[in-house]
Tab-separated table of C-alpha atoms in Angstrom:
chain	number	residue	atom	x	y	z
B	1	UNK	CA	14.281	-22.641	18.419
B	2	UNK	CA	12.060	-19.982	16.945
B	3	UNK	CA	13.559	-17.378	14.667
B	4	UNK	CA	12.171	-14.013	15.703
B	5	UNK	CA	12.466	-10.746	13.807
B	6	UNK	CA	11.650	-7.243	14.957
B	7	UNK	CA	10.739	-5.012	12.015
B	8	UNK	CA	11.216	-1.294	12.617
B	9	UNK	CA	9.887	0.972	9.867
B	10	UNK	CA	11.461	4.419	10.062
B	11	UNK	CA	11.035	7.608	8.111
B	12	UNK	CA	13.190	10.485	9.341
B	13	UNK	CA	13.462	9.071	12.844
B	14	UNK	CA	17.076	10.101	13.376
B	15	UNK	CA	16.231	11.409	16.832
B	16	UNK	CA	14.469	8.229	17.994
B	17	UNK	CA	15.906	5.273	16.116
B	18	UNK	CA	18.958	4.707	18.322
B	19	UNK	CA	16.810	4.542	21.444
B	20	UNK	CA	14.365	2.159	19.791
B	21	UNK	CA	17.072	-0.216	18.535
B	22	UNK	CA	18.956	-0.337	21.817
B	23	UNK	CA	15.745	-0.860	23.796
B	24	UNK	CA	14.791	-3.810	21.573
B	25	UNK	CA	18.325	-5.255	21.894
B	26	UNK	CA	18.178	-4.937	25.655
B	27	UNK	CA	14.663	-6.274	26.185
B	28	UNK	CA	14.441	-8.879	23.407
B	29	UNK	CA	18.036	-10.098	23.003
B	30	UNK	CA	16.889	-13.300	21.288
B	31	UNK	CA	15.375	-11.433	18.324
B	32	UNK	CA	16.999	-10.142	15.142
B	33	UNK	CA	16.279	-6.585	14.121
B	34	UNK	CA	15.712	-5.133	10.687
B	35	UNK	CA	15.187	-1.426	10.158
B	36	UNK	CA	13.262	-0.399	7.064
B	37	UNK	CA	14.482	3.042	6.145
B	38	UNK	CA	11.714	4.479	4.004
B	39	UNK	CA	13.797	6.977	2.054
B	40	UNK	CA	14.693	9.140	5.045
B	41	UNK	CA	16.496	12.371	4.309
B	42	UNK	CA	18.110	12.525	7.754
B	43	UNK	CA	20.697	10.325	9.466
B	44	UNK	CA	18.298	7.421	10.212
B	45	UNK	CA	20.176	5.033	7.937
B	46	UNK	CA	23.648	6.010	9.199
B	47	UNK	CA	22.629	5.661	12.827
B	48	UNK	CA	21.071	2.239	12.263
B	49	UNK	CA	24.150	1.075	10.344
B	50	UNK	CA	26.380	2.428	13.107
B	51	UNK	CA	24.557	0.130	15.525
B	52	UNK	CA	25.282	-2.658	13.017
B	53	UNK	CA	21.703	-3.744	12.743
B	54	UNK	CA	20.356	-5.019	9.442
B	55	UNK	CA	18.890	-2.224	7.435
B	56	UNK	CA	16.906	-2.050	4.258
B	57	UNK	CA	17.249	1.302	2.527
B	58	UNK	CA	14.321	1.846	0.194
B	59	UNK	CA	15.265	3.900	-2.851
B	60	UNK	CA	12.574	6.519	-2.266
B	61	UNK	CA	9.853	7.321	0.269
B	62	UNK	CA	7.312	4.607	-0.485
B	63	UNK	CA	4.936	5.094	2.408
B	64	UNK	CA	4.437	3.033	5.552
B	65	UNK	CA	2.485	0.256	3.810
B	66	UNK	CA	5.145	-0.525	1.227
B	67	UNK	CA	7.850	-0.188	3.888
B	68	UNK	CA	6.138	-2.648	6.240
B	69	UNK	CA	5.549	-5.050	3.389
B	70	UNK	CA	9.272	-4.938	2.620
B	71	UNK	CA	9.869	-5.988	6.216
B	72	UNK	CA	7.456	-8.910	5.875
B	73	UNK	CA	9.024	-9.950	2.582
B	74	UNK	CA	12.407	-9.934	4.315
B	75	UNK	CA	11.022	-12.035	7.169
B	76	UNK	CA	9.377	-14.419	4.700
B	77	UNK	CA	12.514	-14.710	2.562
B	78	UNK	CA	14.739	-15.558	5.533
B	79	UNK	CA	12.180	-17.921	7.052
B	80	UNK	CA	11.390	-16.203	10.334
B	81	UNK	CA	8.798	-17.873	12.576
B	82	UNK	CA	7.603	-14.708	14.267
B	83	UNK	CA	7.737	-11.078	13.173
B	84	UNK	CA	7.017	-8.129	15.420
B	85	UNK	CA	6.420	-4.677	14.068
B	86	UNK	CA	7.632	-1.841	16.258
B	87	UNK	CA	7.356	1.797	15.217
B	88	UNK	CA	10.596	3.702	14.775
B	89	UNK	CA	9.307	6.626	16.817
B	90	UNK	CA	9.622	4.950	20.188
B	91	UNK	CA	5.955	4.753	21.134
B	92	UNK	CA	6.005	0.957	21.346
B	93	UNK	CA	7.956	-0.022	24.466
B	94	UNK	CA	10.274	-2.952	23.780
B	95	UNK	CA	9.721	-4.489	27.207
B	96	UNK	CA	6.125	-5.240	26.168
B	97	UNK	CA	7.231	-7.431	23.264
B	98	UNK	CA	7.466	-10.565	25.411
B	99	UNK	CA	3.863	-10.076	26.275
B	100	UNK	CA	2.903	-9.517	22.663
B	101	UNK	CA	4.424	-12.750	21.390
B	102	UNK	CA	3.350	-14.991	24.280
B	103	UNK	CA	0.008	-15.994	22.646
B	104	UNK	CA	1.893	-16.978	19.469
B	105	UNK	CA	4.088	-19.426	21.390
B	106	UNK	CA	0.995	-21.049	22.780
B	107	UNK	CA	-0.187	-21.519	19.206
B	108	UNK	CA	-3.582	-20.090	20.050
B	109	UNK	CA	-3.516	-17.364	17.467
B	110	UNK	CA	-1.811	-16.085	14.293
B	111	UNK	CA	-1.827	-12.351	14.846
B	112	UNK	CA	-1.448	-10.443	18.113
B	113	UNK	CA	-2.266	-6.748	18.278
B	114	UNK	CA	-1.124	-4.635	21.189
B	115	UNK	CA	-4.127	-2.624	22.334
B	116	UNK	CA	-3.975	0.600	24.320
B	117	UNK	CA	-7.576	0.291	25.373
B	118	UNK	CA	-7.679	-2.911	27.393
B	119	UNK	CA	-6.903	-1.408	30.747
B	120	UNK	CA	-3.109	-1.142	30.539
B	121	UNK	CA	-1.444	2.242	30.530
B	122	UNK	CA	-3.024	5.641	30.697
B	123	UNK	CA	-3.139	6.616	27.048
B	124	UNK	CA	-5.943	9.076	26.405
B	125	UNK	CA	-6.234	10.099	22.748
B	126	UNK	CA	-7.417	13.518	21.647
B	127	UNK	CA	-11.151	13.843	21.058
B	128	UNK	CA	-10.914	13.658	17.254
B	129	UNK	CA	-8.627	10.658	17.372
B	130	UNK	CA	-10.758	8.981	19.985
B	131	UNK	CA	-13.864	9.329	17.808
B	132	UNK	CA	-11.955	8.007	14.804
B	133	UNK	CA	-10.630	5.000	16.672
B	134	UNK	CA	-14.080	4.262	18.032
B	135	UNK	CA	-15.671	4.318	14.594
B	136	UNK	CA	-12.998	2.014	13.181
B	137	UNK	CA	-13.260	-0.206	16.199
B	138	UNK	CA	-17.004	-0.541	15.756
B	139	UNK	CA	-16.866	-1.204	12.028
B	140	UNK	CA	-14.031	-3.690	12.345
B	141	UNK	CA	-15.708	-5.491	15.191
B	142	UNK	CA	-18.765	-5.980	12.989
B	143	UNK	CA	-16.746	-7.048	9.947
B	144	UNK	CA	-14.447	-9.421	11.792
B	145	UNK	CA	-17.150	-10.641	14.124
B	146	UNK	CA	-14.922	-10.187	17.150
B	147	UNK	CA	-14.040	-7.339	19.469
B	148	UNK	CA	-11.290	-5.108	18.084
B	149	UNK	CA	-10.501	-2.284	20.481
B	150	UNK	CA	-7.414	-0.743	18.890
B	151	UNK	CA	-7.531	-1.177	15.113
B	152	UNK	CA	-4.951	1.532	14.385
B	153	UNK	CA	-2.305	0.061	16.659
B	154	UNK	CA	0.892	-0.694	14.756
B	155	UNK	CA	2.340	-2.769	17.594
B	156	UNK	CA	1.825	-6.304	16.334
B	157	UNK	CA	3.267	-9.792	16.261
B	158	UNK	CA	2.606	-12.373	13.564
B	159	UNK	CA	3.078	-16.073	12.981
B	160	UNK	CA	4.981	-17.562	10.050
B	161	UNK	CA	1.836	-18.149	7.990
B	162	UNK	CA	0.606	-14.607	8.599
B	163	UNK	CA	4.047	-13.256	7.616
B	164	UNK	CA	3.887	-15.090	4.296
B	165	UNK	CA	0.387	-13.770	3.696
B	166	UNK	CA	1.298	-10.156	4.450
B	167	UNK	CA	4.468	-10.412	2.351
B	168	UNK	CA	2.151	-10.943	-0.606
B	169	UNK	CA	-0.815	-8.762	0.357
B	170	UNK	CA	-0.223	-5.562	2.212
B	171	UNK	CA	-2.319	-2.416	1.981
B	172	UNK	CA	-0.636	0.852	1.147
B	173	UNK	CA	-1.324	4.245	2.660
B	174	UNK	CA	-2.573	3.716	6.203
B	175	UNK	CA	-2.371	-0.046	6.400
B	176	UNK	CA	-3.105	-1.033	9.996
B	177	UNK	CA	-6.884	-1.109	9.762
B	178	UNK	CA	-6.984	-2.697	6.330
B	179	UNK	CA	-4.456	-5.368	7.294
B	180	UNK	CA	-6.851	-6.617	9.979
B	181	UNK	CA	-9.641	-6.988	7.418
B	182	UNK	CA	-7.413	-8.820	4.935
B	183	UNK	CA	-5.963	-11.141	7.582
B	184	UNK	CA	-9.393	-11.941	8.881
B	185	UNK	CA	-10.737	-12.574	5.370
B	186	UNK	CA	-7.896	-14.993	4.819
B	187	UNK	CA	-9.016	-16.833	7.944
B	188	UNK	CA	-6.265	-15.897	10.390
B	189	UNK	CA	-7.004	-15.761	14.095
B	190	UNK	CA	-6.474	-12.338	15.626
B	191	UNK	CA	-5.993	-11.627	19.325
B	192	UNK	CA	-5.536	-8.381	21.209
B	193	UNK	CA	-3.403	-8.058	24.303
B	194	UNK	CA	-3.296	-5.026	26.568
B	195	UNK	CA	-0.146	-2.912	26.192
B	196	UNK	CA	1.095	0.385	27.471
B	197	UNK	CA	2.380	2.799	24.884
B	198	UNK	CA	4.563	5.864	25.297
B	199	UNK	CA	4.120	9.274	23.781
B	200	UNK	CA	6.447	9.713	20.805
B	201	UNK	CA	9.986	10.345	21.973
B	202	UNK	CA	10.632	13.172	19.574
B	203	UNK	CA	8.901	14.867	16.642
B	204	UNK	CA	5.427	14.692	15.233
B	205	UNK	CA	3.234	11.742	14.389
B	206	UNK	CA	2.726	11.135	10.699
B	207	UNK	CA	-1.019	11.716	11.084
B	208	UNK	CA	-1.679	15.420	11.524
B	209	UNK	CA	-5.013	16.991	12.297
B	210	UNK	CA	-6.026	18.204	8.805
B	211	UNK	CA	-5.203	14.790	7.424
B	212	UNK	CA	-7.375	13.019	9.969
B	213	UNK	CA	-10.638	13.363	8.093
B	214	UNK	CA	-9.075	12.402	4.786
B	215	UNK	CA	-7.536	9.426	6.557
B	216	UNK	CA	-10.896	8.336	7.947
B	217	UNK	CA	-12.736	8.530	4.642
B	218	UNK	CA	-9.957	6.865	2.715
B	219	UNK	CA	-9.527	3.983	5.123
B	220	UNK	CA	-13.268	3.379	5.348
B	221	UNK	CA	-13.488	3.270	1.578
B	222	UNK	CA	-10.481	0.971	1.414
B	223	UNK	CA	-11.993	-1.346	4.004
B	224	UNK	CA	-15.146	-1.744	1.962
B	225	UNK	CA	-13.096	-2.335	-1.175
B	226	UNK	CA	-11.136	-4.968	0.746
B	227	UNK	CA	-14.386	-6.709	1.561
B	228	UNK	CA	-15.050	-7.036	-2.171
B	229	UNK	CA	-11.509	-8.146	-2.999
B	230	UNK	CA	-10.560	-11.710	-3.657
B	231	UNK	CA	-8.122	-12.790	-0.978
B	232	UNK	CA	-5.890	-15.769	-1.598
B	233	UNK	CA	-3.990	-17.311	1.212
H	1	UNK	CA	-21.170	18.689	-48.021
H	2	UNK	CA	-21.954	20.734	-44.926
H	3	UNK	CA	-19.122	22.608	-43.263
H	4	UNK	CA	-19.676	20.589	-40.053
H	5	UNK	CA	-18.920	17.434	-41.984
H	6	UNK	CA	-15.764	18.938	-43.464
H	7	UNK	CA	-14.592	19.921	-40.003
H	8	UNK	CA	-15.389	16.476	-38.579
H	9	UNK	CA	-13.532	14.696	-41.378
H	10	UNK	CA	-10.512	17.006	-41.132
H	11	UNK	CA	-10.390	16.622	-37.369
H	12	UNK	CA	-10.646	12.836	-37.168
H	13	UNK	CA	-8.313	12.381	-40.139
H	14	UNK	CA	-5.617	14.541	-38.554
H	15	UNK	CA	-5.885	12.636	-35.264
H	16	UNK	CA	-5.585	9.350	-37.125
H	17	UNK	CA	-2.530	10.590	-39.025
H	18	UNK	CA	-0.936	11.899	-35.843
H	19	UNK	CA	-1.433	8.549	-34.104
H	20	UNK	CA	-0.091	6.521	-37.012
H	21	UNK	CA	2.923	8.826	-37.163
H	22	UNK	CA	3.573	8.439	-33.430
H	23	UNK	CA	3.464	4.649	-33.796
H	24	UNK	CA	5.714	4.750	-36.859
H	25	UNK	CA	8.324	6.789	-35.003
H	26	UNK	CA	8.122	4.469	-32.011
H	27	UNK	CA	6.809	7.151	-29.651
H	28	UNK	CA	3.556	5.293	-28.999
H	29	UNK	CA	3.498	1.580	-28.270
H	30	UNK	CA	1.038	-0.502	-30.254
H	31	UNK	CA	-0.648	-1.877	-27.143
H	32	UNK	CA	-1.516	1.635	-26.007
H	33	UNK	CA	-2.548	2.824	-29.456
H	34	UNK	CA	-5.376	0.367	-30.181
H	35	UNK	CA	-8.106	2.392	-28.506
H	36	UNK	CA	-6.809	5.580	-30.103
H	37	UNK	CA	-6.800	4.011	-33.551
H	38	UNK	CA	-10.272	2.554	-33.055
H	39	UNK	CA	-11.745	5.830	-31.852
H	40	UNK	CA	-10.284	7.996	-34.601
H	41	UNK	CA	-11.122	5.331	-37.194
H	42	UNK	CA	-14.762	5.107	-36.125
H	43	UNK	CA	-15.095	8.908	-35.982
H	44	UNK	CA	-13.592	9.275	-39.454
H	45	UNK	CA	-15.835	6.548	-40.846
H	46	UNK	CA	-18.987	8.134	-39.426
H	47	UNK	CA	-17.936	11.619	-40.542
H	48	UNK	CA	-17.567	10.396	-44.115
H	49	UNK	CA	-20.635	8.149	-44.224
H	50	UNK	CA	-23.221	10.726	-43.312
H	51	UNK	CA	-26.106	8.350	-44.064
H	52	UNK	CA	-25.098	5.876	-41.375
H	53	UNK	CA	-24.613	8.676	-38.824
H	54	UNK	CA	-28.096	10.001	-39.577
H	55	UNK	CA	-29.630	6.559	-39.158
H	56	UNK	CA	-27.829	5.954	-35.877
H	57	UNK	CA	-28.920	9.373	-34.592
H	58	UNK	CA	-32.498	8.576	-35.457
H	59	UNK	CA	-32.187	5.222	-33.720
H	60	UNK	CA	-31.009	6.701	-30.393
H	61	UNK	CA	-33.199	9.799	-30.691
H	62	UNK	CA	-30.535	12.451	-31.264
H	63	UNK	CA	-32.087	15.381	-33.158
H	64	UNK	CA	-28.902	16.795	-34.651
H	65	UNK	CA	-26.817	13.873	-36.039
H	66	UNK	CA	-23.323	15.485	-35.881
H	67	UNK	CA	-23.703	15.833	-32.110
H	68	UNK	CA	-23.763	12.034	-31.990
H	69	UNK	CA	-20.085	12.255	-32.931
H	70	UNK	CA	-19.457	13.994	-29.605
H	71	UNK	CA	-21.172	11.221	-27.703
H	72	UNK	CA	-19.135	8.580	-29.490
H	73	UNK	CA	-15.911	10.511	-28.947
H	74	UNK	CA	-16.810	10.915	-25.263
H	75	UNK	CA	-17.410	7.193	-24.814
H	76	UNK	CA	-14.086	6.400	-26.446
H	77	UNK	CA	-12.307	8.937	-24.233
H	78	UNK	CA	-13.850	7.370	-21.138
H	79	UNK	CA	-12.583	3.982	-22.268
H	80	UNK	CA	-9.122	5.369	-22.973
H	81	UNK	CA	-8.891	7.098	-19.593
H	82	UNK	CA	-10.103	3.993	-17.777
H	83	UNK	CA	-7.549	1.943	-19.670
H	84	UNK	CA	-4.853	4.365	-18.521
H	85	UNK	CA	-5.966	4.141	-14.899
H	86	UNK	CA	-5.653	0.372	-15.053
H	87	UNK	CA	-2.210	0.644	-16.639
H	88	UNK	CA	-1.058	3.202	-14.054
H	89	UNK	CA	-2.215	0.924	-11.241
H	90	UNK	CA	-0.297	-1.997	-12.613
H	91	UNK	CA	2.777	0.152	-13.249
H	92	UNK	CA	2.754	1.515	-9.707
H	93	UNK	CA	2.401	-2.019	-8.329
H	94	UNK	CA	5.355	-3.167	-10.422
H	95	UNK	CA	7.345	-0.105	-9.429
H	96	UNK	CA	6.699	-0.829	-5.753
H	97	UNK	CA	7.832	-4.419	-6.168
H	98	UNK	CA	10.997	-3.326	-7.948
H	99	UNK	CA	11.877	-0.765	-5.296
H	100	UNK	CA	11.278	-3.308	-2.511
H	101	UNK	CA	13.363	-5.858	-4.350
H	102	UNK	CA	16.225	-3.357	-4.696
H	103	UNK	CA	16.059	-2.603	-0.976
H	104	UNK	CA	16.038	-6.323	-0.105
H	105	UNK	CA	18.938	-7.097	-2.459
H	106	UNK	CA	21.060	-4.272	-1.091
H	107	UNK	CA	20.391	-5.490	2.437
H	108	UNK	CA	21.341	-9.075	1.526
H	109	UNK	CA	24.583	-7.979	-0.159
H	110	UNK	CA	25.455	-5.900	2.885
H	111	UNK	CA	24.722	-8.881	5.130
H	112	UNK	CA	26.908	-11.210	3.034
H	113	UNK	CA	29.754	-8.710	3.154
H	114	UNK	CA	29.360	-8.281	6.891
H	115	UNK	CA	29.374	-12.062	7.474
H	116	UNK	CA	32.442	-12.484	5.238
H	117	UNK	CA	34.328	-9.772	7.131
H	118	UNK	CA	33.479	-11.393	10.408
H	119	UNK	CA	34.726	-14.813	9.283
H	120	UNK	CA	37.984	-13.204	8.090
H	121	UNK	CA	38.794	-11.936	11.570
């Protein structure tokens, strides 16, 4: 029997978190849930506790990278076989999780990324975002020597070995793209599966327009630094 | 003695005294004071020993020897700032680990308590 954990990072997601938790409970009843409350100032923590799910309250807002890493450390500590990361804003539909973890059960891969650009769903990003994703996609495809269509997707499932690796090495500010590079450098197999994502249930995405350019430059720089870094598995 | 030399000696001597005093009162840790001590020591030494400063200036092609003091001070400052950046990076990494550990511990305690309550029922 595989132990499966759904990690939900949440920062001020009071309006969405209940829906996300109950959807995961309904659609993936065999999985445990842990919410990583990244120093929210709203009722996120109370709501999650009220639903009696496990919750990790970080003492201050540490950023998505540190929050996700906390989730992986939790999964590693308690010996989970599979971890799935699902955003706390409701854009990752829980009913697609089965699909996401299927390749892991077959043992064909270590990391599965849910991609919005493999024919499923009708997600059309804004022009700026589309250009950004394309650039990342191109660069990552070259670096990893395989096709990566949705490098910024945070809808992912990982094997036990990949969990242990990410518990030790996880990038900080905008970690999705960098994590792919690190995982690949450490020799993990990465697979994309088509998924359909929803628009956020409520509130704004953490990446706003003025930050987009800064995000691009920073992540690109970080990716090249990652290429120089020593990675130990 | 030229006035520039007097100023240089006064300046580097007062920095050296200030640093030693900070260490003595425990406000500056020894491990963070080494570069400070070295830089003020070297500057003081070269301010006093004018002959050596002149020779060094000639060697690197600096026309006005006292301006070599600026170059040396600048190099030391670069080293000190770089040293600080490294220390800040390691501190922030440790801080992150601590905060994560606190979060994990709190969650585990909560879990234990929850399990105990359930087995009581």
